[in-house]
Short mmCIF file of C-alpha atoms in Angstrom, two decimals:
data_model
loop_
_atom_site.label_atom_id
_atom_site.label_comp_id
_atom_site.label_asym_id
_atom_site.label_seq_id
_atom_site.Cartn_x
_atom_site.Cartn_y
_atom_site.Cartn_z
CA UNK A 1292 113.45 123.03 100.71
CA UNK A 1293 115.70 125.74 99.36
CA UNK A 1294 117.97 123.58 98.20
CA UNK A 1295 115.88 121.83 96.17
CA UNK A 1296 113.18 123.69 95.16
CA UNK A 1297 115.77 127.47 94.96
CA UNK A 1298 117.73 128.07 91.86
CA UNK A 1299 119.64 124.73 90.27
CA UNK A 1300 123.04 126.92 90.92
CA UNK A 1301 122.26 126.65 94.68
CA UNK A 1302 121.85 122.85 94.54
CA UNK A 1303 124.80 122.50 92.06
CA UNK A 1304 127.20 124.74 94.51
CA UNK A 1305 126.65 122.53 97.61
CA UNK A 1306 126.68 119.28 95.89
CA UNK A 1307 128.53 119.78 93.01
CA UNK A 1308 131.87 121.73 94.84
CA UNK A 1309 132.27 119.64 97.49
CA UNK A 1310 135.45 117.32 97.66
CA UNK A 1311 134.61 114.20 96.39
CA UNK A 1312 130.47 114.53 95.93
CA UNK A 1313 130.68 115.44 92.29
CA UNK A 1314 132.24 112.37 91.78
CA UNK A 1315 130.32 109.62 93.83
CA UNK A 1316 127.21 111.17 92.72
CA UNK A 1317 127.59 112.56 88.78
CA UNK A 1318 125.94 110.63 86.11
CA UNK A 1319 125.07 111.09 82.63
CA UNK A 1320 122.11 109.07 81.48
CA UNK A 1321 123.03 108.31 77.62
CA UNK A 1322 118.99 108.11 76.98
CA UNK A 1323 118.31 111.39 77.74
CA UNK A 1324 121.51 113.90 76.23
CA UNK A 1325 119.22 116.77 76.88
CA UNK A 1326 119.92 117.13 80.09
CA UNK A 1327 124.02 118.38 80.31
CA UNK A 1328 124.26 118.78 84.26
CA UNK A 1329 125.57 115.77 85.44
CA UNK A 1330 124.03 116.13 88.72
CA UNK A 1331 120.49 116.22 87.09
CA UNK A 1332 120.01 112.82 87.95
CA UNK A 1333 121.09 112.97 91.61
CA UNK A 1334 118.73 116.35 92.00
CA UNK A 1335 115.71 114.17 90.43
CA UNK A 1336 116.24 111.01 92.59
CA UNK A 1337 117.01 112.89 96.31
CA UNK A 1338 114.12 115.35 95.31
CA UNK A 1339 111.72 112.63 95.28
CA UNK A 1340 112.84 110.78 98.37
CA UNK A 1341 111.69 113.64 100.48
CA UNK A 1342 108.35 112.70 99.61
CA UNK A 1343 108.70 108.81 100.36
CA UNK A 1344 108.35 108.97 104.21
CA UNK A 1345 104.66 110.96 103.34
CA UNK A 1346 103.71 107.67 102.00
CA UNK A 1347 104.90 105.55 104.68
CA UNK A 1348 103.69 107.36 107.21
CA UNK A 1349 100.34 107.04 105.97
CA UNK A 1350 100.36 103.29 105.25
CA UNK A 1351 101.60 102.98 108.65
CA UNK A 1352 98.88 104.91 110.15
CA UNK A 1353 96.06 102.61 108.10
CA UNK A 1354 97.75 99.05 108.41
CA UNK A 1355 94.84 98.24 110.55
CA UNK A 1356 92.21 99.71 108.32
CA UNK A 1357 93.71 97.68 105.32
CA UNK A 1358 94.13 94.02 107.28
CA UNK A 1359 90.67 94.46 108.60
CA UNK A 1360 89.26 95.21 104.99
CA UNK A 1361 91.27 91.65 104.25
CA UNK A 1362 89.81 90.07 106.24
CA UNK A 1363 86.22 91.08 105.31
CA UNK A 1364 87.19 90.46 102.01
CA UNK A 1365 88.43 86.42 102.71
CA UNK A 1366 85.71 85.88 104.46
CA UNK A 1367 83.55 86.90 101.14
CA UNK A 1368 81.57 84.08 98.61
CA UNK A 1369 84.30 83.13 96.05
CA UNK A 1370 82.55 85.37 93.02
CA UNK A 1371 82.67 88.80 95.21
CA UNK A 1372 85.72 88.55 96.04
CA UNK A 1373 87.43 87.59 92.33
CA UNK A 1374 85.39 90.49 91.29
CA UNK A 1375 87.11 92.79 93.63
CA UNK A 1376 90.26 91.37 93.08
CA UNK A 1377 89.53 92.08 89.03
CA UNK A 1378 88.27 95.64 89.82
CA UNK A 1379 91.32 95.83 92.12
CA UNK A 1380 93.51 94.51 88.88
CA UNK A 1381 91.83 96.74 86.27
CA UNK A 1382 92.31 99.76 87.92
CA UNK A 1383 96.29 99.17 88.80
#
């Protein structure tokens, strides 16, 4: 967590000095010139992949939940369930 939520020097002087990193993993992304640090992107991307596992550890947890509600929901009358799948579709 230090790493990536500490000061950007911290993160830039363990990724960015190491033999051969700065190169497999610098990147300048020509639609945004604001940002200058060419390890802005790789910071961005590996911050947010910390969080992933959160999510798939919850839909792991609820699989049953969500192929039980499934099922109740194929085993609806045709106009409930294309109105849930529209309420499902307007709010995604």
């Amino acid at each position: 967590l230090v790493v990536y939520d500490g000061p950007r020097f911290l993160f830039t002087t363990l990724f960015g000095t190491v033999p051969g990193l700065r190169q497999i993993f610098a990147f300048h992304d020509p639609l945004h010139p604001e940002f200058t640090d060419e390890m802005h992107e790789w910071h961005f991307r590996s911050g947010l992949d910390r969080f992933v596992w959160i999510v798939g550890m919850w839909q792991a947890f609820h699989i049953e939940n969500f192929r039980s509600l499934l099922e109740r929901v194929e085993a609806m009358p045709t106009w409930p369930r294309r109105l849930l799948a529209r309420a499902a579709m307007a709010t995604t």
